[in-house]
Amino acid sequence: MNASCLVLAARHASASSTNLKDILADLIPKEQARIKTFRQQHGKTVVGQITVDMMYGGMRGMKGLVYETSVLDPDEGIRFRGYSIPECQKLLPKAKGGEEPLPEGLFWLLVTGQIPTEEQVSWLSKEWAKRAALPSHVVTMLDNFPTNLHPMSQLSAAVTALNSESNFARAYSEGISRTKYWEDHEGGNVSAHTSHLVGSALSDPYLSFAAAMNGLAGPLHGLANQEVLVWLTQLQKEVGKDVSDEKLRDYIWNTLNSGRVVPGYGHAVLRKTDPRYTCQREFALKHLPNDPMFKLVAQLYKIVPNVLLEQGKAKNPWPNVDAHSGVLLQYYGMTEMNYYTVLFGVSRALGVLAQLIWSRALGFPLERPKSMSTEGLMKFVDSKSG
Ligand code: CMX
């Protein structure tokens, strides 16, 4: 459902309610009916073509997934329920005296398609606070992990163990009706797709989210924000703090020539600077313009894209969100770099769990694409050309 439809559909419920569940109970049957009609009319419409390259190339560009909460445009970047990042910054409620939108407001928007009121955001804050306590077995488990276990592994293990508390798992074992799967809610890219896939097996939201976190923990995905800071710190150690553009170029080429990627640059879909990077850069320009690490990141922004273009491999030479987030975190005192991806994971929960509610509400079936062997694919291509 696009943002405007959802807004219209939600208007009635939202006018009188601050309860997210009541609003969803009103929205979901309308959306179910709308999609049913759409599928009856257009179910056999062909959406795209699948090429041999797509099958070997990580399924890039293959349209095979319905995801309601956000859409990523290669040039423009992400829109949440139709709203760009600057629009979200402008429209969503903020904390008293604050300038940035509250996460509760973004979650509300993702789930309902509607910009919430301050009262609705405050209702959701209280709901989340009520659920904040960890069961003692999870605390004990975390305390018993060795200190060198990466925080992302700790997060994933802790969320998995939280499924002892899952209302969904309990209700499912008691024979809950399919139409109610969305209610017990505790909630494309690797992490979002993983939670979607695992959730499609009706694994409860804790298990689905933990699986997503295992994907986010990879260096080509969410761990890149830690990798960026490690790379920047090493750079400063090796070439000093006030480094010339020429020396930076050499350092970047050394990274590439040693067979590594430049962390924080490139993207599987985006073909322009990530608007999340731009948003963080504007924040840094306002609040920490003289921070040496920010200055280095800004200097790299002028140099890395040209080097990547010169190398001629990366389809997108521009920075992604991970090129910037660590710099802000270190400025505000979070120097434990291996926790950066955990924070990314917490924010990702808002998106993937909002979608999980809708996946359940719309009754998406078990996800199971068809695979082929190289042998089978070659025979298929032969039969086509012969
Ligand atoms: N540095 C060096 N080489 C890069 C590169 C980078 N930043 N980005 C892409 N390339 C290379 C790829 O490794 C690939 O090389 P090979 O042909 O030798 O295999 C080639 O350019 C083509 O890759 P692509 O189609 O442009 O990019 P992919 O869709 O395959 O991969 C991504 C996308 C993000 C994994 C890749 O750009 C990368 O490794 N970036 C650095 C890690 C990073 O910042 N990840 C975070 C992404 C955002 C997020 O999900 O959090």
Short mmCIF file of C-alpha atoms and ligand atoms in Angstrom, two decimals:
data_model
loop_
_atom_site.label_atom_id
_atom_site.label_comp_id
_atom_site.label_asym_id
_atom_site.label_seq_id
_atom_site.Cartn_x
_atom_site.Cartn_y
_atom_site.Cartn_z
CA MET A 1 0.00 0.00 0.00
CA ASN A 2 1.52 3.37 -0.85
CA ALA A 3 1.81 6.06 1.77
CA SER A 4 -1.20 8.08 0.69
CA CYS A 5 -3.52 5.04 0.64
CA LEU A 6 -2.36 4.00 4.06
CA VAL A 7 -2.79 7.51 5.38
CA LEU A 8 -6.35 7.59 4.08
CA ALA A 9 -7.13 4.15 5.43
CA ALA A 10 -5.61 4.96 8.80
CA ARG A 11 -7.20 8.38 9.19
CA HIS A 12 -10.38 7.09 10.74
CA ALA A 13 -8.70 4.91 13.34
CA SER A 14 -5.90 7.37 14.07
CA ALA A 15 -8.20 10.30 14.72
CA SER A 16 -9.43 8.63 17.86
CA SER A 17 -6.66 6.27 18.86
CA THR A 18 -3.15 6.31 20.17
CA ASN A 19 -3.13 2.50 20.25
CA LEU A 20 -1.06 1.12 17.39
CA LYS A 21 -2.71 -2.27 17.56
CA ASP A 22 -6.21 -0.78 17.17
CA ILE A 23 -5.05 1.16 14.13
CA LEU A 24 -3.56 -1.98 12.57
CA ALA A 25 -6.69 -3.99 13.29
CA ASP A 26 -8.56 -1.41 11.23
CA LEU A 27 -5.99 -1.20 8.42
CA ILE A 28 -5.14 -4.84 7.86
CA PRO A 29 -8.48 -6.20 6.55
CA LYS A 30 -8.71 -3.27 4.10
CA GLU A 31 -5.22 -3.94 2.80
CA GLN A 32 -5.85 -7.70 2.60
CA ALA A 33 -8.93 -7.05 0.45
CA ARG A 34 -7.10 -4.54 -1.77
CA ILE A 35 -4.29 -7.00 -2.50
CA LYS A 36 -6.72 -9.86 -3.09
CA THR A 37 -8.49 -7.83 -5.78
CA PHE A 38 -5.18 -6.73 -7.29
CA ARG A 39 -3.97 -10.33 -7.52
CA GLN A 40 -7.27 -11.50 -9.01
CA GLN A 41 -6.94 -8.86 -11.74
CA HIS A 42 -3.19 -8.85 -12.35
CA GLY A 43 -1.81 -12.05 -10.84
CA LYS A 44 -0.44 -13.29 -14.16
CA THR A 45 1.24 -10.02 -15.21
CA VAL A 46 4.96 -10.56 -15.94
CA VAL A 47 7.12 -8.25 -13.78
CA GLY A 48 10.64 -8.87 -15.08
CA GLN A 49 13.14 -11.10 -16.75
CA ILE A 50 15.70 -13.33 -15.08
CA THR A 51 19.07 -13.64 -16.81
CA VAL A 52 21.90 -16.12 -16.30
CA ASP A 53 24.04 -13.23 -14.97
CA MET A 54 21.44 -12.41 -12.34
CA MET A 55 21.50 -16.02 -11.11
CA TYR A 56 25.29 -16.03 -10.75
CA GLY A 57 25.41 -12.38 -9.67
CA GLY A 58 23.71 -12.45 -6.30
CA MET A 59 20.22 -11.89 -7.80
CA ARG A 60 20.96 -8.16 -8.35
CA GLY A 61 18.04 -6.36 -9.96
CA MET A 62 15.81 -9.42 -9.85
CA LYS A 63 12.32 -8.40 -8.75
CA GLY A 64 11.10 -11.20 -6.55
CA LEU A 65 10.00 -9.78 -3.24
CA VAL A 66 7.14 -7.65 -1.93
CA TYR A 67 8.34 -5.32 0.84
CA GLU A 68 5.90 -2.71 2.08
CA THR A 69 7.78 -0.46 4.47
CA SER A 70 10.53 1.07 2.34
CA VAL A 71 11.73 1.29 -1.24
CA LEU A 72 15.30 1.95 -2.37
CA ASP A 73 15.77 3.92 -5.57
CA PRO A 74 19.26 3.57 -7.15
CA ASP A 75 19.57 7.35 -7.67
CA GLU A 76 17.43 8.89 -5.00
CA GLY A 77 18.06 6.50 -2.10
CA ILE A 78 15.58 5.21 0.41
CA ARG A 79 11.99 6.32 0.99
CA PHE A 80 10.09 5.15 4.04
CA ARG A 81 6.42 4.67 3.14
CA GLY A 82 6.98 7.22 0.39
CA TYR A 83 8.80 9.80 2.53
CA SER A 84 12.46 10.75 1.89
CA ILE A 85 14.90 11.13 4.79
CA PRO A 86 14.69 14.98 4.83
CA GLU A 87 10.87 14.72 4.78
CA CYS A 88 10.96 12.30 7.72
CA GLN A 89 13.30 14.68 9.57
CA LYS A 90 10.86 17.51 9.02
CA LEU A 91 7.58 15.73 9.69
CA LEU A 92 8.17 13.19 12.45
CA PRO A 93 7.79 14.22 16.12
CA LYS A 94 10.97 15.10 18.01
CA ALA A 95 11.94 14.92 21.66
CA LYS A 96 11.49 18.16 23.63
CA GLY A 97 14.35 20.47 22.64
CA GLY A 98 15.62 17.93 20.11
CA GLU A 99 16.13 18.38 16.38
CA GLU A 100 16.07 14.80 15.13
CA PRO A 101 13.00 12.54 14.80
CA LEU A 102 12.29 9.97 17.48
CA PRO A 103 12.65 6.29 16.50
CA GLU A 104 9.16 5.58 17.80
CA GLY A 105 7.76 7.99 15.19
CA LEU A 106 9.66 6.29 12.40
CA PHE A 107 8.42 2.88 13.52
CA TRP A 108 4.85 4.19 13.58
CA LEU A 109 5.26 5.54 10.07
CA LEU A 110 6.73 2.24 8.84
CA VAL A 111 3.91 0.19 10.28
CA THR A 112 0.95 2.42 9.44
CA GLY A 113 2.15 4.68 6.62
CA GLN A 114 0.99 7.59 8.72
CA ILE A 115 2.92 10.44 10.36
CA PRO A 116 2.08 9.98 14.05
CA THR A 117 1.01 12.64 16.50
CA GLU A 118 3.11 13.43 19.57
CA GLU A 119 0.54 11.55 21.70
CA GLN A 120 0.88 8.45 19.55
CA VAL A 121 4.66 8.56 19.81
CA SER A 122 4.45 8.98 23.55
CA TRP A 123 2.06 5.96 23.77
CA LEU A 124 4.56 3.86 21.82
CA SER A 125 7.50 5.02 23.98
CA LYS A 126 5.63 3.82 27.06
CA GLU A 127 4.77 0.50 25.40
CA TRP A 128 8.42 -0.12 24.55
CA ALA A 129 9.57 0.90 28.02
CA LYS A 130 7.14 -1.63 29.55
CA ARG A 131 8.84 -4.40 27.55
CA ALA A 132 12.43 -3.35 28.24
CA ALA A 133 13.35 -5.79 31.03
CA LEU A 134 15.47 -8.80 30.09
CA PRO A 135 14.65 -12.21 31.58
CA SER A 136 17.33 -13.34 34.03
CA HIS A 137 18.42 -16.32 31.92
CA VAL A 138 19.43 -13.93 29.12
CA VAL A 139 21.35 -11.67 31.52
CA THR A 140 23.17 -14.71 32.95
CA MET A 141 23.98 -15.95 29.46
CA LEU A 142 25.40 -12.56 28.44
CA ASP A 143 27.45 -12.34 31.64
CA ASN A 144 28.93 -15.76 30.95
CA PHE A 145 30.14 -15.01 27.43
CA PRO A 146 33.89 -14.49 27.08
CA THR A 147 34.76 -10.79 26.76
CA ASN A 148 36.25 -11.35 23.31
CA LEU A 149 32.95 -12.58 21.83
CA HIS A 150 31.92 -9.96 19.28
CA PRO A 151 28.96 -7.84 20.49
CA MET A 152 27.01 -8.80 17.34
CA SER A 153 27.28 -12.49 18.29
CA GLN A 154 26.14 -11.57 21.79
CA LEU A 155 23.18 -9.60 20.40
CA SER A 156 22.16 -12.42 18.09
CA ALA A 157 22.47 -15.08 20.80
CA ALA A 158 20.56 -12.94 23.32
CA VAL A 159 17.71 -12.22 20.91
CA THR A 160 17.52 -15.91 20.00
CA ALA A 161 17.28 -16.83 23.68
CA LEU A 162 14.52 -14.23 24.16
CA ASN A 163 12.20 -16.46 22.18
CA SER A 164 11.38 -18.05 25.54
CA GLU A 165 9.20 -14.93 25.93
CA SER A 166 7.57 -15.05 22.48
CA ASN A 167 3.82 -14.53 22.56
CA PHE A 168 3.71 -15.61 18.93
CA ALA A 169 5.49 -18.93 19.57
CA ARG A 170 3.18 -19.60 22.51
CA ALA A 171 0.04 -18.70 20.57
CA TYR A 172 1.17 -20.76 17.57
CA SER A 173 1.68 -23.85 19.71
CA GLU A 174 -1.84 -23.29 21.04
CA GLY A 175 -3.23 -23.26 17.48
CA ILE A 176 -3.71 -19.55 16.75
CA SER A 177 -5.64 -18.73 13.55
CA ARG A 178 -3.63 -17.57 10.50
CA THR A 179 -5.55 -14.30 10.44
CA LYS A 180 -4.10 -13.42 13.84
CA TYR A 181 -0.43 -14.09 13.06
CA TRP A 182 0.35 -10.37 12.85
CA GLU A 183 -1.03 -9.61 16.36
CA ASP A 184 1.49 -11.00 18.64
CA HIS A 185 4.03 -8.78 17.23
CA GLU A 186 7.31 -8.33 19.03
CA GLY A 187 7.95 -6.75 16.36
CA GLY A 188 15.81 -6.81 0.05
CA ASN A 189 19.23 -6.21 1.74
CA VAL A 190 20.90 -9.12 3.52
CA SER A 191 19.49 -8.42 6.99
CA ALA A 192 15.97 -7.40 5.94
CA HIS A 193 15.71 -10.27 3.51
CA THR A 194 16.99 -12.74 6.10
CA SER A 195 14.34 -11.79 8.64
CA HIS A 196 11.73 -11.97 5.87
CA LEU A 197 12.91 -15.43 4.80
CA VAL A 198 13.21 -16.86 8.30
CA GLY A 199 9.92 -15.23 9.30
CA SER A 200 8.23 -16.92 6.34
CA ALA A 201 8.83 -20.26 8.07
CA LEU A 202 6.70 -18.82 10.92
CA SER A 203 9.78 -18.68 13.12
CA ASP A 204 8.83 -16.18 15.82
CA PRO A 205 9.99 -12.54 15.59
CA TYR A 206 12.94 -13.11 17.97
CA LEU A 207 14.33 -15.91 15.81
CA SER A 208 13.68 -13.93 12.61
CA PHE A 209 15.39 -10.80 13.96
CA ALA A 210 18.36 -12.77 15.36
CA ALA A 211 18.89 -14.32 11.91
CA ALA A 212 18.87 -10.81 10.42
CA MET A 213 21.54 -9.77 12.92
CA ASN A 214 23.79 -12.63 11.81
CA GLY A 215 23.62 -11.21 8.28
CA LEU A 216 24.16 -7.63 9.46
CA ALA A 217 27.30 -8.80 11.27
CA GLY A 218 29.06 -9.45 7.92
CA PRO A 219 31.80 -6.97 6.83
CA LEU A 220 30.18 -6.35 3.43
CA HIS A 221 26.99 -5.31 5.24
CA GLY A 222 26.51 -3.79 8.71
CA LEU A 223 29.95 -4.54 10.11
CA ALA A 224 31.26 -2.05 7.54
CA ASN A 225 30.64 0.82 10.03
CA GLN A 226 33.13 -0.79 12.40
CA GLU A 227 35.48 -1.58 9.49
CA VAL A 228 35.45 2.09 8.45
CA LEU A 229 36.60 3.30 11.86
CA VAL A 230 39.25 0.58 12.10
CA TRP A 231 40.48 1.57 8.62
CA LEU A 232 40.49 5.30 9.47
CA THR A 233 42.34 4.70 12.74
CA GLN A 234 44.94 2.58 10.98
CA LEU A 235 45.26 5.24 8.29
CA GLN A 236 45.97 7.92 10.91
CA LYS A 237 48.49 5.65 12.60
CA GLU A 238 50.34 4.95 9.37
CA VAL A 239 50.29 8.33 7.63
CA GLY A 240 49.66 10.79 10.46
CA LYS A 241 46.76 13.09 11.27
CA ASP A 242 47.09 15.99 8.82
CA VAL A 243 47.46 14.02 5.65
CA SER A 244 47.79 15.39 2.12
CA ASP A 245 45.35 14.38 -0.63
CA GLU A 246 48.23 12.68 -2.43
CA LYS A 247 49.11 10.50 0.56
CA LEU A 248 45.43 9.60 0.99
CA ARG A 249 45.23 8.51 -2.63
CA ASP A 250 48.27 6.26 -2.13
CA TYR A 251 46.74 4.77 1.02
CA ILE A 252 43.47 4.00 -0.80
CA TRP A 253 45.35 2.41 -3.69
CA ASN A 254 47.35 0.29 -1.19
CA THR A 255 44.07 -0.95 0.27
CA LEU A 256 42.76 -1.87 -3.18
CA ASN A 257 46.05 -3.39 -4.36
CA SER A 258 46.17 -5.61 -1.30
CA GLY A 259 42.86 -7.12 -2.45
CA ARG A 260 40.66 -5.39 0.11
CA VAL A 261 37.61 -3.18 -0.36
CA VAL A 262 37.41 0.45 0.78
CA PRO A 263 34.88 0.12 3.59
CA GLY A 264 31.92 2.48 3.51
CA TYR A 265 31.98 2.90 -0.27
CA GLY A 266 29.89 1.14 -2.91
CA HIS A 267 26.40 -0.34 -2.79
CA ALA A 268 24.51 -3.20 -4.37
CA VAL A 269 21.58 -0.98 -5.45
CA LEU A 270 22.40 2.71 -4.91
CA ARG A 271 24.21 4.57 -7.67
CA LYS A 272 24.59 7.94 -5.91
CA THR A 273 25.79 9.11 -2.50
CA ASP A 274 23.62 7.43 0.12
CA PRO A 275 21.17 10.04 1.48
CA ARG A 276 21.82 8.55 4.93
CA TYR A 277 25.48 9.58 4.46
CA THR A 278 24.39 13.06 3.37
CA CYS A 279 22.11 13.42 6.37
CA GLN A 280 24.91 12.45 8.77
CA ARG A 281 27.38 14.71 6.98
CA GLU A 282 25.01 17.67 7.39
CA PHE A 283 24.66 16.81 11.07
CA ALA A 284 28.46 16.69 11.43
CA LEU A 285 28.90 19.99 9.59
CA LYS A 286 26.54 21.55 12.09
CA HIS A 287 27.69 19.93 15.32
CA LEU A 288 31.31 18.78 14.90
CA PRO A 289 32.81 20.64 11.94
CA ASN A 290 36.30 20.69 13.47
CA ASP A 291 36.49 17.08 14.63
CA PRO A 292 39.69 15.65 13.08
CA MET A 293 38.05 12.31 12.22
CA PHE A 294 35.12 14.09 10.52
CA LYS A 295 37.57 16.22 8.56
CA LEU A 296 39.31 13.05 7.39
CA VAL A 297 35.98 11.51 6.33
CA ALA A 298 35.12 14.70 4.44
CA GLN A 299 38.54 14.66 2.74
CA LEU A 300 38.04 11.02 1.74
CA TYR A 301 34.68 11.92 0.19
CA LYS A 302 36.61 14.08 -2.29
CA ILE A 303 39.16 11.38 -3.11
CA VAL A 304 37.78 7.82 -2.81
CA PRO A 305 35.15 8.08 -5.60
CA ASN A 306 37.79 9.17 -8.12
CA VAL A 307 40.10 6.32 -7.14
CA LEU A 308 37.27 3.78 -7.40
CA LEU A 309 36.28 5.21 -10.78
CA GLU A 310 39.90 4.98 -11.91
CA GLN A 311 40.03 1.36 -10.77
CA GLY A 312 36.87 0.80 -12.79
CA LYS A 313 35.34 -2.07 -10.87
CA ALA A 314 32.82 -0.74 -8.36
CA LYS A 315 29.48 0.08 -9.99
CA ASN A 316 28.90 2.71 -7.35
CA PRO A 317 31.96 4.73 -6.24
CA TRP A 318 29.97 6.82 -3.73
CA PRO A 319 29.84 6.49 0.08
CA ASN A 320 27.15 4.54 1.90
CA VAL A 321 25.78 5.09 5.40
CA ASP A 322 28.60 3.14 7.04
CA ALA A 323 31.24 5.62 5.84
CA HIS A 324 29.91 8.16 8.33
CA SER A 325 28.08 6.68 11.29
CA GLY A 326 31.16 5.58 13.28
CA VAL A 327 32.61 9.09 13.18
CA LEU A 328 29.55 10.53 14.89
CA LEU A 329 29.57 7.76 17.49
CA GLN A 330 33.24 8.26 18.37
CA TYR A 331 32.70 12.02 18.66
CA TYR A 332 29.98 11.46 21.24
CA GLY A 333 32.22 9.16 23.29
CA MET A 334 31.37 5.72 22.02
CA THR A 335 34.88 4.54 21.34
CA GLU A 336 34.18 0.79 21.50
CA MET A 337 34.06 0.33 17.74
CA ASN A 338 32.88 -3.25 17.86
CA TYR A 339 29.56 -2.04 19.30
CA TYR A 340 28.78 0.15 16.27
CA THR A 341 27.02 -2.60 14.35
CA VAL A 342 24.93 -3.39 17.43
CA LEU A 343 23.48 0.13 17.24
CA PHE A 344 22.87 -0.35 13.51
CA GLY A 345 21.09 -3.59 14.45
CA VAL A 346 18.84 -1.88 16.97
CA SER A 347 17.72 0.65 14.37
CA ARG A 348 17.28 -2.09 11.75
CA ALA A 349 14.83 -3.80 14.11
CA LEU A 350 12.35 -0.98 13.44
CA GLY A 351 12.25 -1.71 9.73
CA VAL A 352 12.38 -5.48 9.64
CA LEU A 353 9.86 -6.00 12.42
CA ALA A 354 7.45 -3.45 10.91
CA GLN A 355 7.61 -5.48 7.70
CA LEU A 356 7.19 -8.76 9.58
CA ILE A 357 3.84 -7.53 10.92
CA TRP A 358 2.67 -6.88 7.37
CA SER A 359 4.12 -10.13 6.01
CA ARG A 360 2.03 -11.96 8.59
CA ALA A 361 -1.00 -9.77 8.03
CA LEU A 362 -0.91 -10.41 4.29
CA GLY A 363 -0.31 -14.12 4.78
CA PHE A 364 2.90 -14.30 2.75
CA PRO A 365 3.73 -17.99 2.27
CA LEU A 366 6.96 -19.85 2.96
CA GLU A 367 9.65 -18.28 0.77
CA ARG A 368 11.22 -20.87 -1.51
CA PRO A 369 12.83 -19.77 -4.79
CA LYS A 370 13.77 -22.44 -7.33
CA SER A 371 17.47 -23.15 -7.74
CA MET A 372 19.19 -24.73 -10.74
CA SER A 373 22.58 -26.40 -11.15
CA THR A 374 25.10 -25.07 -13.70
CA GLU A 375 24.53 -28.29 -15.65
CA GLY A 376 20.76 -27.72 -15.71
CA LEU A 377 21.16 -24.07 -16.60
CA MET A 378 23.49 -24.89 -19.50
CA LYS A 379 21.04 -27.47 -20.83
CA PHE A 380 18.23 -24.94 -20.54
CA VAL A 381 20.23 -22.27 -22.44
CA ASP A 382 21.14 -24.88 -25.11
CA SER A 383 17.52 -25.86 -25.57
CA LYS A 384 16.59 -22.18 -26.02
CA SER A 385 19.29 -21.41 -28.55
CA GLY A 386 18.97 -24.74 -30.39
N1 CMX B 1 36.13 -1.03 -2.64
C1 CMX B 1 36.77 -1.84 -3.53
N2 CMX B 1 36.14 -2.58 -4.45
C2 CMX B 1 34.80 -2.47 -4.50
C3 CMX B 1 34.08 -1.63 -3.65
C4 CMX B 1 34.79 -0.90 -2.68
N3 CMX B 1 34.20 -0.11 -1.79
N4 CMX B 1 32.76 -1.74 -3.94
C5 CMX B 1 32.67 -2.64 -4.95
N5 CMX B 1 33.90 -3.07 -5.28
C6 CMX B 1 34.24 -4.12 -6.26
C7 CMX B 1 33.58 -5.43 -5.84
O1 CMX B 1 34.33 -6.08 -4.82
C8 CMX B 1 33.54 -6.18 -7.16
O2 CMX B 1 34.84 -6.67 -7.42
P1 CMX B 1 35.05 -8.07 -8.22
O3 CMX B 1 34.50 -7.84 -9.58
O4 CMX B 1 36.53 -8.26 -8.19
O5 CMX B 1 34.30 -9.12 -7.46
C9 CMX B 1 33.27 -5.04 -8.16
O6 CMX B 1 33.68 -3.82 -7.51
C10 CMX B 1 31.80 -4.92 -8.56
O7 CMX B 1 31.04 -4.83 -7.38
P2 CMX B 1 29.65 -4.02 -7.37
O8 CMX B 1 28.71 -4.72 -8.31
O9 CMX B 1 29.88 -2.57 -7.55
O10 CMX B 1 29.20 -4.19 -5.86
P3 CMX B 1 28.40 -5.41 -5.19
O11 CMX B 1 26.94 -5.20 -5.41
O12 CMX B 1 28.97 -6.73 -5.60
O13 CMX B 1 28.77 -5.22 -3.65
C11 CMX B 1 29.14 -3.99 -1.67
C12 CMX B 1 28.25 -4.15 -2.91
C13 CMX B 1 28.46 -3.01 -0.71
C14 CMX B 1 29.29 -5.34 -0.97
C15 CMX B 1 30.53 -3.43 -2.12
O14 CMX B 1 30.37 -2.15 -2.70
C16 CMX B 1 31.55 -3.37 -1.00
O15 CMX B 1 32.22 -4.37 -0.71
N6 CMX B 1 31.67 -2.15 -0.30
C17 CMX B 1 32.55 -2.04 0.84
C18 CMX B 1 31.88 -2.62 2.07
C19 CMX B 1 30.74 -1.74 2.53
O16 CMX B 1 30.86 -0.54 2.67
N7 CMX B 1 29.59 -2.37 2.84
C20 CMX B 1 28.44 -1.68 3.38
C21 CMX B 1 27.30 -1.52 2.38
C22 CMX B 1 26.11 -0.85 3.00
C23 CMX B 1 25.41 -1.77 3.95
O17 CMX B 1 24.80 -2.76 3.49
O18 CMX B 1 25.50 -1.57 5.14
#
